[in-house]
Structure formats: C-alpha cells, structure tokens
Coordinates of C-alpha atoms and ligand atoms in Angstrom, one line a residue:
M1 CA -15.4 26.3 6.7
S2 CA -13.7 23.9 9.1
R3 CA -14.5 20.3 9.4
L4 CA -12.5 19.0 12.1
L5 CA -9.5 19.9 14.6
V6 CA -7.1 17.4 15.9
K7 CA -5.8 19.0 19.3
D8 CA -2.3 18.5 21.0
V9 CA -0.8 15.6 19.1
R10 CA 2.6 14.8 18.2
I11 CA 2.8 15.2 14.5
V12 CA 5.3 13.4 12.3
D13 CA 5.7 13.3 8.6
A14 CA 8.6 12.9 6.1
D15 CA 9.8 16.7 6.6
R16 CA 9.2 17.6 10.4
E17 CA 8.1 16.6 13.6
L18 CA 6.4 19.0 16.3
V19 CA 3.7 19.0 18.8
G20 CA 0.5 21.1 18.0
D21 CA -2.9 21.1 16.1
I22 CA -4.2 20.4 12.7
L23 CA -7.1 22.1 11.6
I24 CA -8.9 20.6 8.4
G25 CA -11.3 22.6 6.0
E26 CA -13.9 21.2 3.7
S27 CA -11.1 18.9 2.3
T28 CA -7.6 20.3 2.9
I29 CA -5.6 21.2 5.9
Q30 CA -6.0 24.9 6.7
A31 CA -3.6 25.4 9.6
V32 CA -1.1 23.5 11.5
G33 CA 0.5 24.8 14.7
A34 CA 0.4 25.0 18.5
G35 CA -2.6 26.5 20.4
L36 CA -5.0 26.9 17.3
S37 CA -8.5 28.0 18.8
V38 CA -11.6 25.8 18.3
P39 CA -13.8 27.4 15.6
P40 CA -17.6 27.0 17.0
G41 CA -19.1 23.9 16.2
V42 CA -16.3 22.2 14.8
P43 CA -15.6 18.6 16.1
V44 CA -12.3 18.1 17.9
L45 CA -10.1 14.9 18.0
L46 CA -8.1 14.6 21.2
G47 CA -4.5 14.0 20.2
E48 CA -2.8 13.8 23.7
G49 CA -0.7 10.7 24.1
R50 CA -1.0 10.1 20.2
M51 CA 0.8 10.5 17.0
A52 CA -0.4 12.1 13.9
L53 CA 1.0 11.0 10.5
P54 CA -0.1 11.7 7.0
A55 CA -2.8 9.1 6.2
F56 CA -1.1 5.9 4.5
V57 CA -1.3 5.0 0.8
D58 CA -1.1 1.6 -0.7
L59 CA 0.2 1.0 -4.2
H60 CA -0.3 -3.0 -3.7
A61 CA -3.3 -4.4 -2.6
H62 CA -5.6 -7.3 -3.6
F63 CA -9.4 -6.7 -2.7
R64 CA -10.4 -9.9 -4.8
D65 CA -13.3 -8.0 -6.3
P66 CA -14.8 -9.2 -9.0
G67 CA -14.5 -12.9 -8.6
F68 CA -13.3 -13.8 -5.0
P69 CA -15.9 -12.5 -2.5
E70 CA -15.2 -15.1 0.0
K71 CA -11.5 -13.8 0.5
E72 CA -12.3 -10.1 0.3
D73 CA -14.5 -7.6 -1.7
L74 CA -14.2 -3.8 -2.4
L75 CA -16.4 -3.1 0.8
S76 CA -14.5 -5.5 3.3
G77 CA -11.3 -4.3 1.6
A78 CA -11.8 -0.6 2.1
R79 CA -13.0 -1.2 5.6
A80 CA -9.8 -3.1 6.3
A81 CA -7.8 -0.2 4.8
A82 CA -9.5 2.3 6.7
H83 CA -8.7 0.3 9.9
G84 CA -5.1 0.2 8.9
G85 CA -4.8 4.1 8.4
F86 CA -5.0 4.0 4.5
T87 CA -7.1 6.5 2.5
C88 CA -5.9 5.5 -1.0
V89 CA -5.5 1.9 -2.3
S90 CA -4.2 0.9 -5.5
L91 CA -5.8 -2.6 -6.5
M92 CA -3.9 -5.2 -8.6
P93 CA -5.7 -6.8 -11.5
N94 CA -5.5 -10.6 -10.7
T95 CA -9.2 -10.7 -9.9
D96 CA -11.9 -12.9 -12.2
P97 CA -12.3 -11.6 -14.5
A98 CA -8.8 -10.0 -14.4
C99 CA -8.9 -6.1 -14.8
D100 CA -7.9 -6.5 -18.4
S101 CA -10.6 -4.7 -19.9
P102 CA -12.3 -0.8 -19.5
E103 CA -15.5 -2.7 -17.9
V104 CA -13.7 -4.2 -15.0
A105 CA -12.0 -1.1 -14.4
R106 CA -15.0 0.9 -14.4
Y107 CA -16.8 -1.5 -12.1
I108 CA -14.3 -1.0 -9.6
L109 CA -14.1 2.6 -9.7
E110 CA -17.9 3.0 -9.6
E111 CA -18.3 0.6 -6.6
A112 CA -15.5 2.5 -4.7
R113 CA -17.1 5.9 -5.5
R114 CA -20.6 4.2 -4.4
Q115 CA -19.1 3.2 -1.1
G116 CA -17.2 6.5 -0.6
L117 CA -14.8 5.1 2.1
V118 CA -11.4 5.1 0.6
E119 CA -10.1 6.3 -2.9
V120 CA -9.2 3.4 -5.0
Y121 CA -6.8 3.5 -8.0
P122 CA -6.8 0.3 -10.2
V123 CA -3.9 -1.4 -12.1
G124 CA -4.5 -2.7 -15.3
A125 CA -3.4 -6.0 -16.6
I126 CA -0.4 -6.0 -18.9
T127 CA -1.5 -9.1 -20.9
R128 CA -5.1 -10.6 -21.7
G129 CA -6.1 -12.7 -18.8
L130 CA -2.8 -12.3 -17.3
K131 CA -2.0 -15.2 -19.3
G132 CA 1.5 -13.7 -20.5
E133 CA 0.4 -14.4 -24.3
E134 CA -0.8 -11.1 -25.7
L135 CA -1.2 -7.6 -24.7
A136 CA -4.5 -6.5 -22.9
D137 CA -6.6 -3.6 -24.2
M138 CA -3.9 -1.0 -22.7
E139 CA -5.3 1.7 -24.7
G140 CA -8.8 1.1 -23.7
L141 CA -7.7 0.7 -19.8
A142 CA -5.5 3.8 -19.8
P143 CA -8.0 6.4 -18.9
Y144 CA -8.9 4.4 -15.6
V145 CA -5.7 2.9 -14.5
W146 CA -2.4 4.6 -13.3
A147 CA -0.2 1.6 -14.0
F148 CA 0.1 -2.1 -15.8
S149 CA 1.0 -5.0 -14.1
D150 CA 0.4 -8.8 -14.4
D151 CA 1.0 -9.1 -10.8
G152 CA 1.1 -12.7 -9.5
H153 CA 3.2 -13.4 -12.6
G154 CA 6.1 -12.0 -14.2
V155 CA 5.9 -11.4 -18.1
D156 CA 8.6 -14.1 -19.4
D157 CA 8.3 -13.1 -23.0
H158 CA 10.8 -10.4 -23.7
E159 CA 9.2 -9.4 -26.8
L160 CA 5.7 -8.9 -25.3
M161 CA 7.2 -6.9 -22.3
L162 CA 9.3 -4.8 -24.7
A163 CA 5.7 -4.0 -26.5
A164 CA 4.1 -3.3 -23.1
C165 CA 6.8 -1.0 -22.2
R166 CA 6.6 0.9 -25.4
K167 CA 2.7 1.3 -25.3
A168 CA 2.7 2.2 -21.5
A169 CA 5.2 4.9 -22.3
A170 CA 3.2 6.1 -25.1
L171 CA 0.1 6.2 -22.8
G172 CA 1.9 7.9 -20.1
R173 CA 1.2 5.0 -17.7
V174 CA 3.6 3.1 -15.1
V175 CA 4.8 -0.3 -15.9
Y176 CA 4.6 -2.3 -12.6
P177 CA 6.3 -5.5 -12.9
H178 CA 6.0 -8.5 -10.7
P179 CA 9.6 -9.4 -11.3
E180 CA 10.0 -13.2 -11.2
F181 CA 10.8 -15.4 -14.3
S182 CA 8.7 -18.6 -14.0
G183 CA 11.6 -20.7 -15.4
V184 CA 14.1 -20.1 -12.9
S185 CA 14.1 -22.2 -9.9
D186 CA 16.2 -19.9 -7.5
P187 CA 13.7 -17.3 -6.4
E188 CA 16.4 -14.9 -5.8
L189 CA 18.0 -15.0 -9.1
S190 CA 14.4 -15.2 -10.9
Q191 CA 13.7 -11.7 -9.0
E192 CA 17.3 -10.3 -10.0
L193 CA 17.2 -11.5 -13.7
M194 CA 13.8 -10.1 -14.1
V195 CA 14.7 -6.6 -12.5
A196 CA 17.8 -6.6 -14.6
R197 CA 15.8 -7.0 -17.9
D198 CA 12.8 -4.8 -17.0
L199 CA 15.6 -2.0 -16.1
W200 CA 16.9 -2.4 -19.5
L201 CA 13.5 -2.2 -21.1
C202 CA 13.0 1.0 -19.2
R203 CA 16.3 2.3 -20.3
R204 CA 15.5 1.4 -23.8
T205 CA 11.8 2.6 -24.0
G206 CA 11.9 5.5 -21.4
C207 CA 8.8 4.1 -19.6
R208 CA 8.3 4.7 -15.9
L209 CA 8.9 1.6 -14.0
H210 CA 7.7 0.8 -10.5
L211 CA 9.0 -2.7 -9.3
A212 CA 6.7 -4.7 -7.1
H213 CA 7.9 -6.3 -3.7
L214 CA 11.5 -6.5 -3.9
S215 CA 13.0 -8.9 -1.7
T216 CA 16.6 -9.5 -2.5
P217 CA 19.8 -7.5 -2.0
G218 CA 20.8 -8.1 -5.5
G219 CA 17.5 -6.3 -6.8
L220 CA 18.1 -3.3 -4.7
E221 CA 21.7 -3.2 -5.9
L222 CA 20.4 -3.0 -9.7
V223 CA 17.8 -0.4 -8.6
A224 CA 20.5 1.8 -7.0
L225 CA 22.8 1.1 -10.2
A226 CA 19.6 2.4 -12.5
K227 CA 19.0 5.3 -10.2
G228 CA 22.6 6.5 -10.4
Q229 CA 21.9 6.7 -14.3
G230 CA 18.8 8.8 -13.9
L231 CA 16.2 6.1 -15.0
P232 CA 12.6 6.7 -14.1
I233 CA 12.2 4.0 -11.5
T234 CA 11.0 3.5 -8.1
C235 CA 10.6 0.3 -6.3
E236 CA 8.5 -1.0 -3.1
V237 CA 9.1 -3.5 -0.2
T238 CA 6.5 -5.1 1.8
P239 CA 6.1 -4.7 5.6
H240 CA 6.4 -8.6 6.0
H241 CA 9.7 -8.9 3.9
L242 CA 11.1 -5.7 6.0
T243 CA 10.2 -7.4 9.3
L244 CA 10.0 -11.0 9.2
S245 CA 12.8 -13.5 8.2
K246 CA 12.3 -17.3 6.9
E247 CA 14.3 -18.5 10.2
E248 CA 11.7 -16.7 12.1
A249 CA 8.3 -17.4 10.4
C250 CA 7.5 -20.1 8.0
Y251 CA 4.7 -18.7 5.7
T252 CA 3.9 -19.1 2.1
V253 CA 4.1 -15.9 0.2
N254 CA 5.2 -14.4 -2.9
P255 CA 8.0 -13.4 -3.1
P256 CA 9.3 -15.9 -0.2
L257 CA 10.4 -14.4 3.1
P258 CA 14.0 -13.4 3.0
D259 CA 16.9 -14.8 5.2
R260 CA 18.1 -12.5 7.8
R261 CA 20.9 -11.2 5.8
A262 CA 18.7 -10.1 3.0
Q263 CA 16.1 -8.7 5.6
K264 CA 18.9 -6.7 7.2
A265 CA 19.7 -5.4 3.3
L266 CA 16.1 -4.5 2.7
V267 CA 16.0 -2.5 5.9
Q268 CA 19.0 -0.7 4.9
G269 CA 17.8 0.0 1.6
L270 CA 14.8 1.7 3.1
R271 CA 17.1 3.8 5.3
E272 CA 19.2 5.0 2.5
G273 CA 16.5 5.7 0.1
I274 CA 16.9 3.0 -2.5
V275 CA 13.6 1.6 -1.6
D276 CA 11.0 4.4 -2.2
V277 CA 7.7 2.8 -1.1
I278 CA 6.5 0.5 1.6
A279 CA 3.4 -1.3 -0.1
T280 CA 1.6 -3.8 1.8
D281 CA 0.6 -6.6 -1.0
H282 CA -2.4 -7.4 1.1
A283 CA -3.3 -10.8 -0.1
P284 CA -6.4 -12.3 1.8
H285 CA -7.3 -15.9 1.5
T286 CA -9.5 -18.1 3.0
P287 CA -8.0 -20.9 5.6
E288 CA -9.0 -23.4 3.1
D289 CA -6.9 -21.9 0.1
K290 CA -4.0 -21.4 2.6
A291 CA -4.4 -25.0 3.3
R292 CA -3.8 -25.8 -0.1
G293 CA -0.9 -23.7 -0.6
A294 CA -2.0 -20.4 -1.9
P295 CA 0.6 -17.6 -1.2
G296 CA -0.1 -14.3 0.6
I297 CA -0.7 -12.3 3.7
S298 CA -3.5 -10.3 4.7
G299 CA -1.6 -7.4 5.7
I300 CA -3.1 -3.9 5.2
E301 CA -4.2 -3.8 9.0
L302 CA -1.1 -4.7 10.5
A303 CA 1.2 -2.9 8.1
F304 CA 2.0 0.2 10.3
P305 CA 2.1 -1.7 13.9
I306 CA 4.5 -4.3 12.7
L307 CA 6.7 -1.5 11.1
F308 CA 6.4 0.6 14.3
T309 CA 7.2 -2.2 16.4
R310 CA 10.1 -3.8 14.7
L311 CA 11.7 -1.0 12.9
V312 CA 10.9 2.3 14.6
K313 CA 10.9 1.0 18.1
P314 CA 14.3 -0.5 18.0
G315 CA 15.7 2.5 16.5
L316 CA 16.4 0.8 13.1
I317 CA 14.4 3.4 11.1
P318 CA 13.1 6.9 12.2
L319 CA 9.2 7.3 12.0
S320 CA 9.8 10.0 9.4
R321 CA 11.4 7.7 7.1
L322 CA 8.5 5.3 7.5
S323 CA 6.1 8.0 6.7
R324 CA 7.7 8.8 3.5
G325 CA 7.6 5.2 2.5
L326 CA 4.0 4.8 3.7
S327 CA 2.5 8.2 2.4
L328 CA 4.7 10.9 0.7
E329 CA 6.3 8.6 -1.9
P330 CA 3.3 6.6 -2.9
A331 CA 1.3 9.7 -3.1
R332 CA 4.0 11.4 -5.2
I333 CA 3.8 8.4 -7.5
L334 CA 0.2 8.6 -8.0
G335 CA 0.3 12.3 -8.3
L336 CA -1.8 13.0 -5.3
N337 CA -1.9 16.2 -3.0
K338 CA -1.3 14.2 -0.1
G339 CA 1.7 12.8 1.9
L340 CA 2.5 15.5 4.3
I341 CA 0.9 17.1 7.2
K342 CA 0.9 20.6 5.6
E343 CA -1.2 23.6 4.8
G344 CA -3.0 23.3 1.3
L345 CA -2.5 19.3 1.1
D346 CA -5.6 17.0 1.6
G347 CA -6.9 16.5 5.1
D348 CA -5.7 13.0 5.2
I349 CA -4.4 11.8 8.4
V350 CA -3.9 9.0 10.8
L351 CA -3.8 9.0 14.7
V352 CA -1.7 6.1 16.3
E353 CA -1.3 4.8 19.6
D354 CA 1.9 3.6 21.3
E355 CA 0.2 1.3 23.4
P356 CA 0.6 -2.7 23.3
F357 CA -2.1 -4.8 21.6
T358 CA -2.9 -8.3 20.7
A359 CA -3.6 -9.1 17.1
D360 CA -6.2 -11.7 17.6
E361 CA -9.0 -13.1 15.4
D362 CA -11.1 -10.1 16.5
F363 CA -8.9 -7.5 15.2
F364 CA -9.4 -8.1 11.5
L365 CA -12.1 -6.1 9.5
S366 CA -10.7 -7.9 6.3
K367 CA -12.7 -10.9 5.6
S368 CA -9.4 -13.0 6.0
S369 CA -6.6 -13.1 8.9
N370 CA -3.9 -15.2 6.9
T371 CA -0.9 -13.7 8.7
P372 CA 1.8 -15.1 10.4
L373 CA 1.4 -12.3 13.0
L374 CA -1.9 -13.7 14.2
G375 CA -1.7 -13.4 18.3
A376 CA 1.5 -11.2 18.1
E377 CA 1.9 -8.5 20.7
L378 CA 2.5 -5.1 18.7
R379 CA 2.4 -1.3 19.2
G380 CA 1.3 1.5 17.0
R381 CA -2.6 0.5 16.8
V382 CA -4.6 2.9 14.5
W383 CA -7.3 4.9 16.5
A384 CA -8.5 7.3 14.1
T385 CA -8.3 7.6 10.0
V386 CA -9.3 10.8 8.5
H387 CA -10.0 11.3 4.7
K388 CA -10.1 14.9 3.6
G389 CA -11.4 16.2 6.8
E390 CA -13.7 13.3 7.3
V391 CA -13.5 10.7 10.0
I392 CA -13.7 7.4 8.2
Y393 CA -12.5 5.2 11.2
L394 CA -12.4 5.8 14.9
A395 CA -11.7 3.3 17.8
G396 CA -13.2 0.3 16.1
K397 CA -16.2 1.9 14.1
V398 CA -16.1 2.5 10.4
K399 CA -18.1 5.3 8.6
G400 CA -21.0 3.6 6.5
R401 CA -21.6 0.7 8.7
D402 CA -21.3 2.1 12.1
F403 CA -22.0 5.8 11.6
D404 CA -22.6 8.3 8.7
D405 CA -21.3 11.6 9.9
H406 CA -18.2 11.8 12.0
R407 CA -20.1 14.2 14.6
Q408 CA -22.2 11.1 15.6
V409 CA -19.0 9.3 17.1
I410 CA -16.6 12.1 18.4
Ligands
LIG1 C1 -0.5 -12.6 -4.2 C2 -2.0 -12.8 -4.3 O1 -2.4 -13.8 -3.6 O2 -2.9 -12.4 -5.2 N1 0.0 -13.3 -3.4 C3 1.3 -13.1 -2.9 O3 2.0 -13.9 -1.9 N2 2.1 -12.1 -3.2 C4 0.0 -13.1 -5.8 C5 1.6 -13.0 -5.8 O4 2.2 -12.2 -6.2 O5 1.7 -14.2 -6.1

C-alpha cells in the first residue's frame, strides 16, 4: 500500500542528488526514481521548483515541559519542530522537575506519543536535579533515554563525571556533556578544558561521548585528535555558531557566539567532517526572561533557512554536507532507520523552497521567538514535512490542529 507520492523534485541527501519522484508506503520509502506512475488514490505532493531532503533530526532541543509552559511545551515544541522540517527531536533534561527520574522521562514519552506529531527521544540527567552533586537514577532512566547530560551546566566534579561515564558505558548509553567548567572565566578555555577532560574520561572508561554545542577551534582540535585515536566520540555545532559571529550579532547564548575567526574554523570543521552533527539547541524564552539575561536562541524553525542562506547559497558548504549533519549523522547516533532518501528507510522527508521570505513574529509556531534573526530575510523555507509517509506540516498547516489526515490538505 502506498501512502504518498512526491513528484518531480530535486532530491538531495548525504550520498546523492537527482531529479525524480519519491513513493512512500505505510511507513518506509518504496521507490525513488524518475517517472514513477501515480498509484490510484494516492495523494501527490508537487515537488517542481522545490528540493526534497531527508527530514531533519535534532539531537539538542529544549521543549521546557514539564515546568516552563510559558516558554514552550511538548505540543508547541513539536509544532515548531514540524515547521522546521524535523521529525525527530531529542529533549534536554533541564525541565522542572529535571528529567532525572523514570517518571519524568515516561511523562515526556507518553505525552509525545499521545500527540503523535514528531518522535521524541529524552535525554536523562547525569546528576540529581542537575545540581552536580550526586548521580541521578541512571539505571532507572536507562530504558527511556538514549543519553545522559546535565545540559545547561558542565559537571565540574571529576570523580562524579568518571562515575557517570563508567555507569553510562555499563548501561550502553551515550554521555552528552555540556562542556563548560563553571570556575573558568575565559569561555573558550572553559570549553577546551572540559572537552579535554571528558575525552580523557571516554578513553579511560570506553563510554560513548557526544559533545554538545562546540564553539571553539580548540575544542574541535581536541575532537580531531581523539577521533584520530579511534575513540567513540561525536560532536555537534549549532546553526547559530556556524552562521553568526559576535561582531555581527550581540545576543546572549551559551556558549557565547564565536568571533569571526572561530566561526570560520567551525564551518571548516563541518566541511572536513570533524563536526558530525548540526543540532539546534532550540532554547525558547519569554521576552521577560530574555530581558533578565536568560541565555538561548529559539532556533528549531530557522535552522535550515539560516544554514541554507549563509552556508549553502554562498558555496561554503554543499547541501549534501548539510544533509549529513542535519539528518544522516544524528539518525545514526540515535540508531534510527532514517537519514537518507532511499528505498527501505523511513519515509521522513522535508520539502524546501529556494524563495526569499522574512522571518517576522508571525513566522513562529514556537511560543517564543527569541532570536537575533527576527526580521531577517532568508531562503530555504520549509514547505512540507513528512513523517513515515504522513504529511505533518504543509504550507502553514500542522497535523493535529489544522488537519487530521493529509488527504484533507493536499
Ligand atoms: C540553554 C537553555 O536555555 O536551556 N541555553 C543556551 O543558551 N544554550 C541552556 C544552556 O546551555 O545554558
């Protein structure tokens, strides 16, 4: 049984580029090629003038639920994700209560399942209440989470981090550090020192490590050295650190925006494959909290447009490399059958347009629009997002609120 046909579209993924059609079945891609015939009764999305990529997978987002529904909740976050072309999101544990117990992880998973919009993969806390004092219930969390992080804080205590790495290795889960020592005033050095320590702990314990939001050339240099030794590590960079420098934008975010020199090194790291993943670090905040200095950028809806406009259009990064960082590598890290437009893989695709648009307040489905890109003219707007053959976002409409069955809107 076929569920959807995308016709006459420029198809780009990490491995290839062609113009053709994509036929999706009940859940997976059935065929990719030119001139596929339209099976009777199957809805068609017209791809002409558009690009189809594998849908994006975000390893690093904050949906603030439970605890801060005025900033975001699981539903508004999922709607924003679908609008941004993401079908899978991994959620950080700095909620209230923190995701440091099986109960909170189960709440997140059950709520996401009830909504049925995007796939959600919680990250469990390393320490109880993210306080950096004692380990969270890592055994209890393990069945529900793919990784452990104290995102928002680095774990300063070496013995505690060593114990966490040992436990995560025994449980077969990834350690996902927020690499920043609290007692070091130079932010670059603070990141580099913690990256070095955590890489060493990885070497000592054999745990798998995924380093959050690297923003310094030194951090990447250390990662390159560790990869050269065959350590089981991956790392991510955010769209804002890749495209905005502190000379250009003055905006509070953790880690701070890089200077132009560092930003160039991050782009080069992505081009050369030292950077595995582009993760949004979607960090919604109310205007009041931003005015009080809360760090963070609401980034899940503009991730692709800003990367496409600032890196792909000027020829700094090929679209296939972007697709690797936004889809293939994060899907591989999560162990998903996704990330390429290929027969047998999940029918998760995103259709984007190369037309200019303005990212004004009305653009956002997130509850928060805290971004230095507000009002910017960008290209690469998402037109449709498809999850396992089901359209979950199309031209401003989101499944669940605006339609139930995609045949209603095509
Ligand atoms: C994050 C948030 O708001 O949750 N903010 C950010 O600037 N990345 C937490 C953090 O990493 O400080």
